[in-house]
JSON list of C-alpha atoms in Angstrom, two decimals:
[
{"chain": "Y", "resi": 6, "resn": "CYS", "atom": "CA", "xyz": [0.50, 11.94, -16.10]},
{"chain": "Y", "resi": 7, "resn": "MET", "atom": "CA", "xyz": [3.37, 12.92, -13.89]},
{"chain": "Y", "resi": 8, "resn": "ARG", "atom": "CA", "xyz": [5.81, 10.54, -12.16]},
{"chain": "Y", "resi": 9, "resn": "VAL", "atom": "CA", "xyz": [5.66, 10.70, -8.37]},
{"chain": "Y", "resi": 10, "resn": "SER", "atom": "CA", "xyz": [8.10, 10.08, -5.54]},
{"chain": "Y", "resi": 11, "resn": "GLY", "atom": "CA", "xyz": [7.21, 10.24, -1.86]},
{"chain": "Y", "resi": 12, "resn": "ARG", "atom": "CA", "xyz": [4.65, 8.78, 0.51]},
{"chain": "Y", "resi": 13, "resn": "VAL", "atom": "CA", "xyz": [1.36, 7.26, -0.65]},
{"chain": "Y", "resi": 14, "resn": "TYR", "atom": "CA", "xyz": [-1.25, 5.04, 1.03]},
{"chain": "Y", "resi": 15, "resn": "ARG", "atom": "CA", "xyz": [-3.32, 2.02, 0.09]},
{"chain": "Y", "resi": 16, "resn": "GLY", "atom": "CA", "xyz": [-6.10, 0.72, 2.32]},
{"chain": "Y", "resi": 17, "resn": "VAL", "atom": "CA", "xyz": [-7.64, -2.74, 2.02]},
{"chain": "Y", "resi": 18, "resn": "GLN", "atom": "CA", "xyz": [-10.50, -4.46, 3.85]},
{"chain": "Y", "resi": 19, "resn": "HIS", "atom": "CA", "xyz": [-8.40, -7.47, 4.81]},
{"chain": "Y", "resi": 20, "resn": "VAL", "atom": "CA", "xyz": [-5.93, -8.56, 7.49]},
{"chain": "Y", "resi": 21, "resn": "PHE", "atom": "CA", "xyz": [-2.93, -10.75, 6.72]},
{"chain": "Y", "resi": 22, "resn": "PRO", "atom": "CA", "xyz": [-2.59, -13.56, 6.15]},
{"chain": "Y", "resi": 23, "resn": "SER", "atom": "CA", "xyz": [-6.25, -14.09, 7.17]},
{"chain": "Y", "resi": 24, "resn": "VAL", "atom": "CA", "xyz": [-8.79, -13.25, 9.87]},
{"chain": "Y", "resi": 25, "resn": "ALA", "atom": "CA", "xyz": [-8.30, -16.72, 11.42]},
{"chain": "Y", "resi": 26, "resn": "ASP", "atom": "CA", "xyz": [-4.49, -16.41, 11.41]},
{"chain": "Y", "resi": 27, "resn": "HIS", "atom": "CA", "xyz": [-4.09, -12.65, 11.95]},
{"chain": "Y", "resi": 28, "resn": "ASP", "atom": "CA", "xyz": [-0.32, -12.01, 12.08]},
{"chain": "Y", "resi": 29, "resn": "PRO", "atom": "CA", "xyz": [0.85, -9.06, 9.95]},
{"chain": "Y", "resi": 30, "resn": "GLU", "atom": "CA", "xyz": [4.31, -9.01, 11.57]},
{"chain": "Y", "resi": 31, "resn": "GLY", "atom": "CA", "xyz": [4.81, -12.67, 10.62]},
{"chain": "Y", "resi": 32, "resn": "HIS", "atom": "CA", "xyz": [3.37, -12.21, 7.14]},
{"chain": "Y", "resi": 33, "resn": "PHE", "atom": "CA", "xyz": [5.33, -8.99, 6.44]},
{"chain": "Y", "resi": 34, "resn": "PRO", "atom": "CA", "xyz": [8.69, -9.41, 8.26]},
{"chain": "Y", "resi": 35, "resn": "ILE", "atom": "CA", "xyz": [11.22, -6.58, 7.97]},
{"chain": "Y", "resi": 36, "resn": "ASP", "atom": "CA", "xyz": [13.22, -6.74, 4.69]},
{"chain": "Y", "resi": 37, "resn": "ARG", "atom": "CA", "xyz": [10.79, -9.13, 2.98]},
{"chain": "Y", "resi": 38, "resn": "MET", "atom": "CA", "xyz": [10.69, -8.40, -0.76]},
{"chain": "Y", "resi": 39, "resn": "LEU", "atom": "CA", "xyz": [7.29, -8.22, -2.49]},
{"chain": "Y", "resi": 40, "resn": "LEU", "atom": "CA", "xyz": [6.19, -7.83, -6.09]},
{"chain": "Y", "resi": 41, "resn": "TRP", "atom": "CA", "xyz": [2.80, -6.33, -6.79]},
{"chain": "Y", "resi": 42, "resn": "TYR", "atom": "CA", "xyz": [1.68, -8.16, -9.91]},
{"chain": "Y", "resi": 43, "resn": "GLU", "atom": "CA", "xyz": [-1.07, -5.75, -10.89]},
{"chain": "Y", "resi": 44, "resn": "PRO", "atom": "CA", "xyz": [-1.42, -1.96, -10.87]},
{"chain": "Y", "resi": 45, "resn": "LYS", "atom": "CA", "xyz": [-2.52, -0.56, -7.51]},
{"chain": "Y", "resi": 46, "resn": "SER", "atom": "CA", "xyz": [-4.47, 2.59, -6.77]},
{"chain": "Y", "resi": 47, "resn": "THR", "atom": "CA", "xyz": [-3.03, 4.65, -3.92]},
{"chain": "Y", "resi": 48, "resn": "SER", "atom": "CA", "xyz": [-3.57, 8.13, -2.53]},
{"chain": "Y", "resi": 49, "resn": "THR", "atom": "CA", "xyz": [-1.36, 10.88, -1.21]},
{"chain": "Y", "resi": 50, "resn": "HIS", "atom": "CA", "xyz": [-4.09, 11.71, 1.33]},
{"chain": "Y", "resi": 51, "resn": "PHE", "atom": "CA", "xyz": [-4.06, 9.47, 4.43]},
{"chain": "Y", "resi": 52, "resn": "GLN", "atom": "CA", "xyz": [-7.65, 10.25, 5.50]},
{"chain": "Y", "resi": 53, "resn": "THR", "atom": "CA", "xyz": [-8.90, 8.84, 2.18]},
{"chain": "Y", "resi": 54, "resn": "MET", "atom": "CA", "xyz": [-8.02, 5.37, 3.52]},
{"chain": "Y", "resi": 55, "resn": "TYR", "atom": "CA", "xyz": [-11.02, 5.52, 5.87]},
{"chain": "Y", "resi": 56, "resn": "ASN", "atom": "CA", "xyz": [-13.45, 5.81, 2.92]},
{"chain": "Y", "resi": 57, "resn": "GLY", "atom": "CA", "xyz": [-15.46, 2.68, 2.15]},
{"chain": "Y", "resi": 58, "resn": "GLN", "atom": "CA", "xyz": [-13.70, 1.94, -1.15]},
{"chain": "Y", "resi": 59, "resn": "PHE", "atom": "CA", "xyz": [-10.40, 1.64, 0.74]},
{"chain": "Y", "resi": 60, "resn": "CYS", "atom": "CA", "xyz": [-10.17, 0.14, 4.24]},
{"chain": "Y", "resi": 61, "resn": "GLY", "atom": "CA", "xyz": [-13.23, 1.82, 5.73]},
{"chain": "Y", "resi": 62, "resn": "GLN", "atom": "CA", "xyz": [-13.77, 2.39, 9.44]},
{"chain": "Y", "resi": 63, "resn": "ARG", "atom": "CA", "xyz": [-14.57, -1.04, 10.88]},
{"chain": "Y", "resi": 64, "resn": "GLY", "atom": "CA", "xyz": [-13.82, -4.73, 10.50]},
{"chain": "Y", "resi": 65, "resn": "PRO", "atom": "CA", "xyz": [-10.67, -6.34, 9.09]},
{"chain": "Y", "resi": 66, "resn": "ARG", "atom": "CA", "xyz": [-8.45, -3.73, 7.45]},
{"chain": "Y", "resi": 67, "resn": "THR", "atom": "CA", "xyz": [-4.86, -2.82, 6.68]},
{"chain": "Y", "resi": 68, "resn": "ILE", "atom": "CA", "xyz": [-3.21, 0.41, 5.54]},
{"chain": "Y", "resi": 69, "resn": "PHE", "atom": "CA", "xyz": [-0.06, 0.15, 3.44]},
{"chain": "Y", "resi": 70, "resn": "THR", "atom": "CA", "xyz": [2.23, 3.19, 3.57]},
{"chain": "Y", "resi": 71, "resn": "LEU", "atom": "CA", "xyz": [4.55, 3.21, 0.56]},
{"chain": "Y", "resi": 72, "resn": "THR", "atom": "CA", "xyz": [7.59, 5.33, -0.06]},
{"chain": "Y", "resi": 73, "resn": "LEU", "atom": "CA", "xyz": [7.72, 5.65, -3.84]},
{"chain": "Y", "resi": 74, "resn": "ARG", "atom": "CA", "xyz": [11.03, 6.19, -5.65]},
{"chain": "Y", "resi": 75, "resn": "GLY", "atom": "CA", "xyz": [9.68, 7.76, -8.84]},
{"chain": "Y", "resi": 76, "resn": "LEU", "atom": "CA", "xyz": [7.50, 4.89, -10.03]},
{"chain": "Y", "resi": 77, "resn": "GLY", "atom": "CA", "xyz": [4.09, 6.19, -9.15]},
{"chain": "Y", "resi": 78, "resn": "PHE", "atom": "CA", "xyz": [1.94, 8.10, -11.61]},
{"chain": "Y", "resi": 79, "resn": "ASP", "atom": "CA", "xyz": [-0.37, 10.97, -10.75]},
{"chain": "Y", "resi": 80, "resn": "ILE", "atom": "CA", "xyz": [-3.67, 10.11, -12.44]},
{"chain": "Y", "resi": 81, "resn": "LYS", "atom": "CA", "xyz": [-6.04, 12.42, -10.55]},
{"chain": "Y", "resi": 82, "resn": "ASP", "atom": "CA", "xyz": [-6.85, 14.27, -13.80]},
{"chain": "Y", "resi": 83, "resn": "PHE", "atom": "CA", "xyz": [-8.11, 10.96, -15.28]},
{"chain": "Y", "resi": 84, "resn": "SER", "atom": "CA", "xyz": [-9.72, 9.54, -12.14]},
{"chain": "Y", "resi": 85, "resn": "ALA", "atom": "CA", "xyz": [-13.47, 9.55, -11.51]},
{"chain": "Y", "resi": 86, "resn": "PHE", "atom": "CA", "xyz": [-12.63, 10.79, -7.99]},
{"chain": "Y", "resi": 87, "resn": "GLY", "atom": "CA", "xyz": [-10.48, 13.68, -9.26]},
{"chain": "Y", "resi": 88, "resn": "GLU", "atom": "CA", "xyz": [-8.79, 15.93, -6.74]},
{"chain": "Y", "resi": 89, "resn": "SER", "atom": "CA", "xyz": [-10.69, 14.49, -3.74]},
{"chain": "Y", "resi": 90, "resn": "GLU", "atom": "CA", "xyz": [-8.82, 11.17, -3.80]},
{"chain": "Y", "resi": 91, "resn": "LYS", "atom": "CA", "xyz": [-5.45, 12.46, -5.08]},
{"chain": "Y", "resi": 92, "resn": "GLU", "atom": "CA", "xyz": [-4.95, 9.14, -6.85]},
{"chain": "Y", "resi": 93, "resn": "ILE", "atom": "CA", "xyz": [-1.48, 7.80, -7.63]},
{"chain": "Y", "resi": 94, "resn": "LEU", "atom": "CA", "xyz": [-1.18, 4.63, -9.71]},
{"chain": "Y", "resi": 95, "resn": "VAL", "atom": "CA", "xyz": [1.60, 2.21, -8.77]},
{"chain": "Y", "resi": 96, "resn": "PRO", "atom": "CA", "xyz": [2.38, 0.10, -11.86]},
{"chain": "Y", "resi": 97, "resn": "ALA", "atom": "CA", "xyz": [2.26, -3.69, -12.10]},
{"chain": "Y", "resi": 98, "resn": "LEU", "atom": "CA", "xyz": [5.45, -5.54, -11.13]},
{"chain": "Y", "resi": 99, "resn": "SER", "atom": "CA", "xyz": [6.48, -2.87, -8.64]},
{"chain": "Y", "resi": 100, "resn": "ALA", "atom": "CA", "xyz": [9.04, -4.27, -6.22]},
{"chain": "Y", "resi": 101, "resn": "MET", "atom": "CA", "xyz": [8.71, -3.39, -2.52]},
{"chain": "Y", "resi": 102, "resn": "ARG", "atom": "CA", "xyz": [10.70, -4.02, 0.65]},
{"chain": "Y", "resi": 103, "resn": "VAL", "atom": "CA", "xyz": [8.97, -4.23, 4.04]},
{"chain": "Y", "resi": 104, "resn": "LEU", "atom": "CA", "xyz": [10.24, -1.58, 6.47]},
{"chain": "Y", "resi": 105, "resn": "PHE", "atom": "CA", "xyz": [7.94, -2.65, 9.32]},
{"chain": "Y", "resi": 106, "resn": "SER", "atom": "CA", "xyz": [4.48, -3.89, 10.12]},
{"chain": "Y", "resi": 107, "resn": "GLN", "atom": "CA", "xyz": [2.25, -3.49, 13.15]},
{"chain": "Y", "resi": 108, "resn": "LYS", "atom": "CA", "xyz": [-0.80, -5.40, 14.33]},
{"chain": "Y", "resi": 109, "resn": "GLN", "atom": "CA", "xyz": [-3.51, -2.97, 15.50]},
{"chain": "Y", "resi": 110, "resn": "CYS", "atom": "CA", "xyz": [-6.73, -4.36, 14.09]},
{"chain": "Y", "resi": 111, "resn": "ASP", "atom": "CA", "xyz": [-9.25, -6.48, 15.99]},
{"chain": "Y", "resi": 112, "resn": "PRO", "atom": "CA", "xyz": [-10.81, -8.16, 12.92]},
{"chain": "Y", "resi": 113, "resn": "LEU", "atom": "CA", "xyz": [-13.29, -10.23, 14.95]},
{"chain": "Y", "resi": 114, "resn": "CYS", "atom": "CA", "xyz": [-14.33, -7.14, 16.99]},
{"chain": "Y", "resi": 115, "resn": "GLN", "atom": "CA", "xyz": [-13.67, -8.95, 20.26]},
{"chain": "Y", "resi": 116, "resn": "VAL", "atom": "CA", "xyz": [-12.33, -5.87, 22.06]},
{"chain": "Y", "resi": 117, "resn": "SER", "atom": "CA", "xyz": [-13.92, -3.06, 20.06]},
{"chain": "Y", "resi": 118, "resn": "SER", "atom": "CA", "xyz": [-17.22, -3.09, 18.19]},
{"chain": "Y", "resi": 119, "resn": "GLU", "atom": "CA", "xyz": [-15.47, -1.29, 15.32]},
{"chain": "Y", "resi": 120, "resn": "GLY", "atom": "CA", "xyz": [-12.34, -3.47, 15.24]},
{"chain": "Y", "resi": 121, "resn": "GLY", "atom": "CA", "xyz": [-9.81, -0.94, 16.49]},
{"chain": "Y", "resi": 122, "resn": "PHE", "atom": "CA", "xyz": [-7.31, 0.77, 14.21]},
{"chain": "Y", "resi": 123, "resn": "PRO", "atom": "CA", "xyz": [-6.17, -0.71, 10.89]},
{"chain": "Y", "resi": 124, "resn": "ASP", "atom": "CA", "xyz": [-3.00, -2.81, 10.79]},
{"chain": "Y", "resi": 125, "resn": "GLN", "atom": "CA", "xyz": [-0.02, -0.89, 9.40]},
{"chain": "Y", "resi": 126, "resn": "VAL", "atom": "CA", "xyz": [2.49, -2.13, 6.82]},
{"chain": "Y", "resi": 127, "resn": "HIS", "atom": "CA", "xyz": [5.24, 0.24, 5.67]},
{"chain": "Y", "resi": 128, "resn": "LEU", "atom": "CA", "xyz": [6.92, -0.50, 2.34]},
{"chain": "Y", "resi": 129, "resn": "GLU", "atom": "CA", "xyz": [9.70, 1.06, 0.29]},
{"chain": "Y", "resi": 130, "resn": "GLN", "atom": "CA", "xyz": [9.71, 0.87, -3.49]},
{"chain": "Y", "resi": 131, "resn": "ILE", "atom": "CA", "xyz": [12.81, -0.88, -4.86]},
{"chain": "Y", "resi": 132, "resn": "VAL", "atom": "CA", "xyz": [13.69, 0.32, -8.34]},
{"chain": "Y", "resi": 133, "resn": "GLU", "atom": "CA", "xyz": [16.84, -1.80, -8.81]},
{"chain": "Y", "resi": 134, "resn": "HIS", "atom": "CA", "xyz": [15.08, -5.17, -8.30]},
{"chain": "Y", "resi": 135, "resn": "PRO", "atom": "CA", "xyz": [15.74, -7.45, -11.35]},
{"chain": "Y", "resi": 136, "resn": "PHE", "atom": "CA", "xyz": [12.02, -8.10, -11.91]},
{"chain": "Y", "resi": 137, "resn": "SER", "atom": "CA", "xyz": [10.85, -4.56, -11.25]},
{"chain": "Y", "resi": 138, "resn": "ILE", "atom": "CA", "xyz": [8.89, -2.65, -13.88]},
{"chain": "Y", "resi": 139, "resn": "ALA", "atom": "CA", "xyz": [11.38, 0.19, -13.27]},
{"chain": "Y", "resi": 140, "resn": "ARG", "atom": "CA", "xyz": [13.64, -1.30, -15.94]},
{"chain": "Y", "resi": 141, "resn": "LEU", "atom": "CA", "xyz": [11.04, -0.40, -18.59]},
{"chain": "Y", "resi": 142, "resn": "PHE", "atom": "CA", "xyz": [11.02, 3.25, -17.53]},
{"chain": "Y", "resi": 143, "resn": "ASP", "atom": "CA", "xyz": [14.82, 3.65, -17.41]},
{"chain": "Y", "resi": 144, "resn": "PRO", "atom": "CA", "xyz": [16.55, 3.15, -20.79]},
{"chain": "Y", "resi": 145, "resn": "THR", "atom": "CA", "xyz": [19.96, 3.11, -19.07]},
{"chain": "Y", "resi": 146, "resn": "ALA", "atom": "CA", "xyz": [19.09, 0.06, -16.94]},
{"chain": "Y", "resi": 147, "resn": "ALA", "atom": "CA", "xyz": [21.06, -3.04, -17.87]}
]
């Protein structure tokens, strides 16, 4: 599998922190640091996010846009979805910084029967974070 840099997407059928307290800007403030503790499946193809196994087309949902800095792995050749999903695996313990977030979703469908557009959260991968998995992939890291 090949290492990947650039933009990838992850869609989830959830709003943050919850449907009852829907506030993505408060939950993901600019410059907040996050660690993803488990591997995450992402895609280089934005339209894939509207498939049911990602955020779908209605109800509570969020799309994460990640800018990877070389710590994503192209696994489409091993994926059951193959070329159609263009799957990139982001490893466990990947460190991220929030660039911005935007509330767009209507998770209770009060305004739109489909719930509007998904919320947006833009993240940047941080490879120099002390707890980042990046240290395992770079033998020169202290």
